[in-house]
Structure formats: structure tokens, C-alpha cells
Amino acid sequence: MKRILLVFAAGLLVCCTAVAQRLPGGANPDHYALTVNMNFSNNTYDGDETIDLTLTKPSNTITLNALEIDFHEVTITAAGQTQTAKVSSDTKNEMATFNVDNPLPAGAATVHIKFTGHLNDKLRGFYLSTYKGRKYEVSQMESTDARVAFPCFDEPAYKATFTITAIVDKGDIAISNGEIVSDTPGPGDKHTIKFSPSPKMSSYLVALTVGDWKCASDEVDGIKLRVCTVPGKENLTRFPLDATKAILHYYNNYFAIKYPLPKLDQVAVPDFQAGAMENWGCIIHREAALLVDDKTSSEGYKQNVADTIAHEVAHQWFGDLVTMKWWDDIWLNEGFATWMTPHPLAQWKPEWLEGQNVVDTTMGALSVDSVENTRPIQQEAETRGEIENLFDGIAYGKTAAVLHMLESYLGPETFRAGVNLYLKEHAYGNATASDFWDAMTRSSKQPVDKIMPTFVIQPGAPFVGVEAKCEGGNTTLSLSQKRFLETPATFNQPNDQIWQIPVCAKGVTDTSAGKQECFLLTQRQQQFTLKGCSKFVFPNAGGLGYYRFDYDAAAMHQLGNAVEHVLTPEERIALVGNEWALMRIGRHNVGDYLALGGQMKNTPGSALLESFSRHLNFINDYLVTDADRPQFQAWLRNTFSPMMQQLGYASRPSDTPEQKEKRAVLFRTLGNVAEDPAVIQQARTLVQQYMKDPASVDPTLAGAVVAVAARHGDAELYAQYKAHLQKVKSPQDYYRFFYGLAEFPQQALVKETLASTLTPEVRGQDLYILINLLANPPSQNASWDFIRQNFDALMKKTGGGLGGVGIFLYGAQTFCSTEKADELKQFFDQHPFPGTERNQKEAQESIRSCVELSSQQQSKLAAWLQQNGTMSASAGGGSVVAVN
Ligand SMILES: [Zn+2]
């Protein structure tokens, strides 16, 4: 599954309070034949289901999962005898037990079930989605919602084949995991679509969607591809088809096992909780994660869509072909899919500089992992809520980062051989964490089974201390390790965790960089020898180490600007990201961070600038006092305006993706953080041009234009945004203005935006806008009050599941006051939400850590700005190149 916003929060998504205990066992499904007769007139469907299974011992009962299902008749046939079963439902455990009078012998049995299911509005199981008055049935089973769609053994280890048949209205089609083998008229006015059997797979991968979908087709490596959408959006399917062709072809070469199905469908649906879901052969996306208007989409948006496709297609191997045995190892799905994603994209679109994105993602994962209340990658989970709670920044970002580190340490081909061995050994079956590192250890002949458990089983990330000494022509590296925690108090307390860390280092001089050498740091303190002597040792060569590090700042400063030539862009991203961490634990000051970021701002690629800009926003919101703000803004203009002038506001045909993205980052930073009058004026002009003719503004700049204009806009502009939302042509066009609404600072407009979240104007899937409203200082207080007052209604609107509390707790992490931390605690004391206790602690910790940082760094920042912030405050004034 591709989750929204997963990179920056360790505990993001939580669910319901109901428990989902494990099935008692004794029956193993082999094959399901499921016929669904869709009744959109009353939002139900009639199910007719036959399950062929094997009983491991004689029994009078068979227990499986079922929730919100109306049973009509259940019969069980075994050893030539058919018996009608009594059904007892256990709603609390989300199970149903079928009882028969005469014992069923061990061996084959067939269960036949007639039932009615409900197309719910909770975005789970088989659910209802609507668009322009039309109804669509959409499915979403992961993690534990196949049981809401049809009775089944809904645990990942119960793999079986599925043959699905859909009876649908005239004018509707159905899309599922299999290929259509027949489409015949009847019963009545309907038609019956029968699909080929799925491969052996887990129940959470079943897909079925019904409606008047329109599909565009293509083909790669003999595999039929389709991208399907509601009518009228077929023109947005070219990019996703091209991306899928490149990605699937890459995977077919990378993996020893080729994609095993004859087709791969992808459907963009109007309502979807996650970003996308990897159902085997039938990936379902929210529209903004699949559909692209080539003319008006930004570089970042296209990259996100390609990233989502690459993630979901990778799951066809990691998750669909080989599935974790139980949810505690969900990282074997999500971490691998996230790790795999940049590989095909780097080949398809080298200009996207995927290597830099990887390091940036690693930096994000390290941040998530730097709080005491983080969790280990592998974590027990039994209840529905605990399972849902595992789909977070740890399962995705941290795991991917650790795998990138391991791949870099072993070498890409050695790593690939290990991956292929693991897939081969567990194809069509299930695997555990140790299955992975055992295969990898045998294949690579390296101690992967020693390294990986230290990162997978224990929580947190290491900090590597580094001392370099030139001795006899070589460098003696004294490395030490301890757990990294993001405040001075927590970092300095004793902690006995030890990792086995692949540390890669390189020595650099003013003009050249030495070859990188990697060492395995297995003890608390250890010495290694790096060949030759140099001015400065960079202790994260390649930038892929999953650790924070100390470095000799004085030695690095002696290199001056030469640092930019001897460190790669990836290493510079790691260096600047690490500087932020060193500032947080009080080893360096915020001024050191600003100086280093400013020095590195011209690094090729946009990742470093984007990460720097995010932190500048943070500094502006929480570390700068009103008295110091003019100097901070002057420093920002002084630092960034020359770059903005060089790039200009208007795009040029020769612009690379990097240049377009840098222009957008600079525009937003200068407009919203530096409050540069010239940029604000440009935003006002350009947004009017854009609303008249979206093609008249560079698509990559457009998002920043809409945001900056709104931040400095008024009620009239707000009304224009609302009017524009009614006539948008693409998902990205919609979300630019939808999220733009959250930027307006006027309290009356904030209230209007908040109120709209409870109306049909805002879909349940789009309540993520509350995070933006919570994060934006002018709307923070009103949003916080609104959410507390309307908590139940908002939870209901998100389906009571993934979005609700996750949005709330994620948004709360942007608070930075003791008062707010107390209010958050008070709120959950009064509204207990079992299963989210750790997430609440994590949010508390994050807020209090911000408060502490603010008190430590505020005066230091003021002093630094006294020295550095007064230089030509008007440098960013009005001399920027005009738009034509
Ligand atoms: Zn996923």
C-alpha cells in the first residue's frame, strides 16, 4: 500500500478499537469461487461463495473471518455428505463459526455460503464511491477488511486461489485480479463477467471494482496494461501507461522471476483512503496518485505518480508473490517496495536524480526514528488497530533506508542475487524477517544476519562518533556508537544499545576525494585504518549510512568552499541533514546550520534546497522572534534572491526538472518565509493568469504561486479559488487550489475552510487538509479548537479508520508549546483511543522537544542574525526578471 504522508511520522495511522484475534486454525482454504451480484439501487450486493478447504483434523466447526455480513445459508460438504450449518457470529473478534451436527472428517471439504454485503461509506471492504451522481463499487482489503467484503480466512498466511464473478448493470464493467474469461448477458438486464483464477495469494490482495470505467490500453513484455478512470478523464492516462511500461520492464529484468500474470490493470477511483493498493494484477489508486495532465502537471507531481506506480508494481513481487507470514513483518512488503522504487525510475528518468531523493528519504526516516517513543521495524501486532498502526514512517522509510545502506555495503549485484534467492525460496508462499536475512547471508557470504537484526529488532538509530588521526601515512579512525535521540537531555542519558553498522568513510583534501572504504562497526568503540592521510574525513561516504554522525567541523571549515567539490551532492544532503540533528542535540548552533545550508545551496539537484527550505520554515515558525524576523528575512533574501534572479520566474524551454523545481522552492521560500514584496506581487499576477489559462504558468511553479498568493490574499481571492475548484481539469489542478485554501490567514476564511470539511464539498479522503491547517501558524489555534469540537464527526467522515486519528496526531506534531502538549494529553485523557497510546506519547515528545529546542536556540539565533542578518536587506527587492 502507498500511504499518504508516511515519511515524517513514525506512528501515523491508527484504527478502530475493535480487536481482531487470530483464527483458531484447523481449516486451510485452497480455492474461493465468489460471485457478487451488485445492487446499486440499495447499495448492497448478494454473494454466493464456495470455499474449497482442507481440514487438518476432524471437527464440527469451521471458523473464519466475517464482519458486517448478513448470512442467509451455509452448507458444508465433506466425505459425500452435505450438512446445513448454524452460523454464530463473533463481532468482537470479527469471526463467524459454522457448526454442523455430524463431525467433519479431516481432509477436503467445501463450504457454500449465501450472503448479503453492504457497500459502505468507510472506504474499506467493498465500498461505495461516487462521481457526478454515478455510483462505483471499489475494494480495499488491506489490512483486515476482506472479511468485510466476504467471509474468508483473512490472515496473510492463508493463501488460496480466487475465482471471481461479477453480475453488474448494463453500462457498467468490472475489473478484478484475473482476466475476463467470459461476459454473458443476464440475469435479467444485467450481464455476468467471469474472471480467470488468481494466483495463490492472501485475501488482502483481492480486488473487484464495478462502474462505468473507461480504460486506455498498452502492452509491455507481452503483458496487457490498462489504466482506467471515470468517464472524461481518459486523457490523463498516457503518462501512467508510459511509466508502467518502463517500470514493469525494468522489474522483469531485475528479478529472476518474471511478472506472472498476463495483465496488469490500474484504476483511478474518486474515493480512496490510501495513495494506492497493490492488489495482484489490479492496482487501485486515488486519482491524484495515477492521473497526469502532461501539459499542466509539475515535475514533482509526475515524480510522485511514477513513484507510486513503481512502489505498487514492486509489491507484485514483495507482498503479492512473497508475503510476510504475519503483519509484524509488514516491512518485508513496504520497506522493500519503497527501497525498490528509485531503481527503475533512475533508469527511466535519470534527470530526476533519484539518488538524491534516496538520501533525503533516509534523512526523513532518521528524524522519525530519533524520538524515544519510536518503534522497532519488527513489532508485534494482534489487533486491527495495532496492525494498521504498523503502516508508518518506520515500515516504509526506515526499512528502505536500511536496505539502501545494506545494498550499498554489499554491492548492488550481490544484493540483487540475495533478493532473488529470497523470492525464489518463498514464491507463492510466506516469509519472515529471518528468512530474508538467512537467504541474503547465504547468497552474499557476508554477516547480513548479524547486521540486520540490530536495525530491525531494536528501535532507534545510532550515532557514530568519529576521531581521525594520521599515523604512519594512514588514518586511524576511532569510531564509537550510541543511540541518537533528538534532545540534549535524552541523547546524553546512558543507553546500552549496540548496532552492527556499515560505516563508509572517505578522506578529502582541498582538491580531491579519496576512495571510500567501508567498515563494520560492531562494538561500542573500535579502531579502523583508512588508507592515506587527508585534511578531513567524511564519515558517511555515499550518504547512505543509516546513522547520525559527528565530524571534525574545524577541519571541514579549513576546506572552505572546496567542500562543495570534494563531496558528492548526495553526501552534501547527508551532511546538511546531519547538521540539523547536531543542532538539535546542542552540539552545534542554529547559526552553524544556516551557514552550512547557505554554503551548500547551489548543490546540483533540488533535494538539498527543498530540505533546507523545510527547515527554514521551521526556524521561521518556532525559533525566530518577531523582533528578529526582519533580520532573518533580510538574510533569506540576501541568500536566495540572486538564485531566483538567475532562474527567473518564467520557465525556459531549456529548463531541466532540477531548475524548475529550484525555481518553485525559491519562490515559495522568498514569498512565504522571507515575505519578499516582489515575489508576492508576482504571485498575485501569476495566479490570475493561471486561473484564466493554466497552461500560461510553468506547471512546476504553479503550486508555489497558488500558495504564496493565498498566504497574502484576501476574501476576494478566496472566492476565486473556490470558483476555480468547480472547473478544474485534472487532479493536480484541483489539489493546488484545494490546499491553497488552507493558506489564507484571515480568521473568517480559516473558519470557512474548516467548516467545509464537514460538508460534502470535501471528500473523506481529503481531510488531510486539516494537517495543513494545523501546521500553518495563522490557522493553528482555530483548527485545533475545531478538531476537538468535531472529533466524532471527523472520525466518522474518515471511516473511523486510517485517516482520522492519524491526521489528528500527525497535525499535532507541528505544535510547539507546552500548553498545546498539555491540551493534547487532556484531550486523549477525556477521549481514550486504545491502540494509539504510543502515537500520543510520540506526538507529546515531538511537541516538547520543539519547545526545548526553541528555548535553547532562540537567543543563539538572535546573536547569529546580529552578525549575519543585516547585510543589504533590500537585495531581494524589486529587480527580479519579469514574467513575459
Ligand atoms: Zn506499499
PDB file of N, CA, C and O and ligand atoms in Angstrom, residues 1-3 142 276-278 311-312 315 318 333-335 337-338 391 396, ligand 1:
ATOM      1  N   MET A   1       0.841  -1.179   0.000  1.00  0.00           N
ATOM      2  CA  MET A   1       0.000   0.000   0.000  1.00  0.00           C
ATOM      3  C   MET A   1       0.886   1.242   0.000  1.00  0.00           C
ATOM      4  O   MET A   1       1.972   1.225   0.537  1.00  0.00           O
ATOM      5  N   LYS A   2       0.463   2.265  -0.669  1.00  0.00           N
ATOM      6  CA  LYS A   2       1.220   3.519  -0.636  1.00  0.00           C
ATOM      7  C   LYS A   2       0.420   4.491   0.206  1.00  0.00           C
ATOM      8  O   LYS A   2      -0.678   4.874  -0.139  1.00  0.00           O
ATOM      9  N   ARG A   3       1.020   4.857   1.331  1.00  0.00           N
ATOM     10  CA  ARG A   3       0.292   5.721   2.237  1.00  0.00           C
ATOM     11  C   ARG A   3       0.617   7.180   1.962  1.00  0.00           C
ATOM     12  O   ARG A   3       1.658   7.511   1.444  1.00  0.00           O
ATOM     13  N   GLU A 142      -6.621  -4.470   2.423  1.00  0.00           N
ATOM     14  CA  GLU A 142      -5.534  -4.417   3.398  1.00  0.00           C
ATOM     15  C   GLU A 142      -5.853  -3.373   4.468  1.00  0.00           C
ATOM     16  O   GLU A 142      -6.264  -2.263   4.126  1.00  0.00           O
ATOM     17  N   ALA A 276      -2.456   4.248  -2.867  1.00  0.00           N
ATOM     18  CA  ALA A 276      -2.747   3.188  -3.822  1.00  0.00           C
ATOM     19  C   ALA A 276      -2.583   1.838  -3.136  1.00  0.00           C
ATOM     20  O   ALA A 276      -1.985   1.758  -2.068  1.00  0.00           O
ATOM     21  N   MET A 277      -3.133   0.807  -3.766  1.00  0.00           N
ATOM     22  CA  MET A 277      -3.070  -0.546  -3.186  1.00  0.00           C
ATOM     23  C   MET A 277      -2.696  -1.563  -4.252  1.00  0.00           C
ATOM     24  O   MET A 277      -3.256  -1.578  -5.341  1.00  0.00           O
ATOM     25  N   GLU A 278      -1.771  -2.457  -3.861  1.00  0.00           N
ATOM     26  CA  GLU A 278      -1.085  -3.323  -4.823  1.00  0.00           C
ATOM     27  C   GLU A 278      -1.804  -4.619  -5.164  1.00  0.00           C
ATOM     28  O   GLU A 278      -1.155  -5.596  -5.524  1.00  0.00           O
ATOM     29  N   HIS A 311       6.247   1.771  -6.748  1.00  0.00           N
ATOM     30  CA  HIS A 311       6.043   1.141  -5.439  1.00  0.00           C
ATOM     31  C   HIS A 311       5.038  -0.015  -5.553  1.00  0.00           C
ATOM     32  O   HIS A 311       5.304  -1.132  -5.109  1.00  0.00           O
ATOM     33  N   GLU A 312       3.901   0.264  -6.177  1.00  0.00           N
ATOM     34  CA  GLU A 312       2.844  -0.758  -6.252  1.00  0.00           C
ATOM     35  C   GLU A 312       3.255  -1.922  -7.145  1.00  0.00           C
ATOM     36  O   GLU A 312       2.934  -3.076  -6.860  1.00  0.00           O
ATOM     37  N   HIS A 315       5.472  -4.223  -5.367  1.00  0.00           N
ATOM     38  CA  HIS A 315       4.700  -5.099  -4.474  1.00  0.00           C
ATOM     39  C   HIS A 315       4.214  -6.364  -5.180  1.00  0.00           C
ATOM     40  O   HIS A 315       3.883  -7.348  -4.507  1.00  0.00           O
ATOM     41  N   PHE A 318       7.190  -8.148  -3.943  1.00  0.00           N
ATOM     42  CA  PHE A 318       7.322  -8.044  -2.481  1.00  0.00           C
ATOM     43  C   PHE A 318       5.956  -7.809  -1.871  1.00  0.00           C
ATOM     44  O   PHE A 318       5.499  -6.674  -1.756  1.00  0.00           O
ATOM     45  N   ASN A 333       7.100  -6.198   3.082  1.00  0.00           N
ATOM     46  CA  ASN A 333       6.330  -5.652   1.956  1.00  0.00           C
ATOM     47  C   ASN A 333       6.705  -4.195   1.699  1.00  0.00           C
ATOM     48  O   ASN A 333       7.174  -3.825   0.631  1.00  0.00           O
ATOM     49  N   GLU A 334       6.453  -3.368   2.710  1.00  0.00           N
ATOM     50  CA  GLU A 334       6.511  -1.922   2.489  1.00  0.00           C
ATOM     51  C   GLU A 334       7.934  -1.387   2.355  1.00  0.00           C
ATOM     52  O   GLU A 334       8.206  -0.519   1.538  1.00  0.00           O
ATOM     53  N   GLY A 335       8.832  -1.899   3.174  1.00  0.00           N
ATOM     54  CA  GLY A 335      10.205  -1.432   3.086  1.00  0.00           C
ATOM     55  C   GLY A 335      10.835  -1.809   1.760  1.00  0.00           C
ATOM     56  O   GLY A 335      11.534  -1.011   1.132  1.00  0.00           O
ATOM     57  N   ALA A 337       9.236  -2.489  -1.115  1.00  0.00           N
ATOM     58  CA  ALA A 337       8.636  -1.744  -2.226  1.00  0.00           C
ATOM     59  C   ALA A 337       9.193  -0.321  -2.255  1.00  0.00           C
ATOM     60  O   ALA A 337       9.468   0.226  -3.323  1.00  0.00           O
ATOM     61  N   THR A 338       9.401   0.260  -1.070  1.00  0.00           N
ATOM     62  CA  THR A 338       9.930   1.624  -1.014  1.00  0.00           C
ATOM     63  C   THR A 338      11.395   1.653  -1.456  1.00  0.00           C
ATOM     64  O   THR A 338      11.821   2.548  -2.183  1.00  0.00           O
ATOM     65  N   PHE A 391       1.717   0.678   9.477  1.00  0.00           N
ATOM     66  CA  PHE A 391       1.982   1.272   8.157  1.00  0.00           C
ATOM     67  C   PHE A 391       2.440   2.709   8.363  1.00  0.00           C
ATOM     68  O   PHE A 391       1.674   3.656   8.229  1.00  0.00           O
ATOM     69  N   TYR A 396       8.038   1.980   6.131  1.00  0.00           N
ATOM     70  CA  TYR A 396       8.371   2.421   4.776  1.00  0.00           C
ATOM     71  C   TYR A 396       9.782   3.043   4.747  1.00  0.00           C
ATOM     72  O   TYR A 396      10.698   2.507   4.151  1.00  0.00           O
TER      73      TYR A 396
HETATM   74 ZN    ZN B   1       3.075  -0.337  -0.201  1.00  0.00          ZN
END
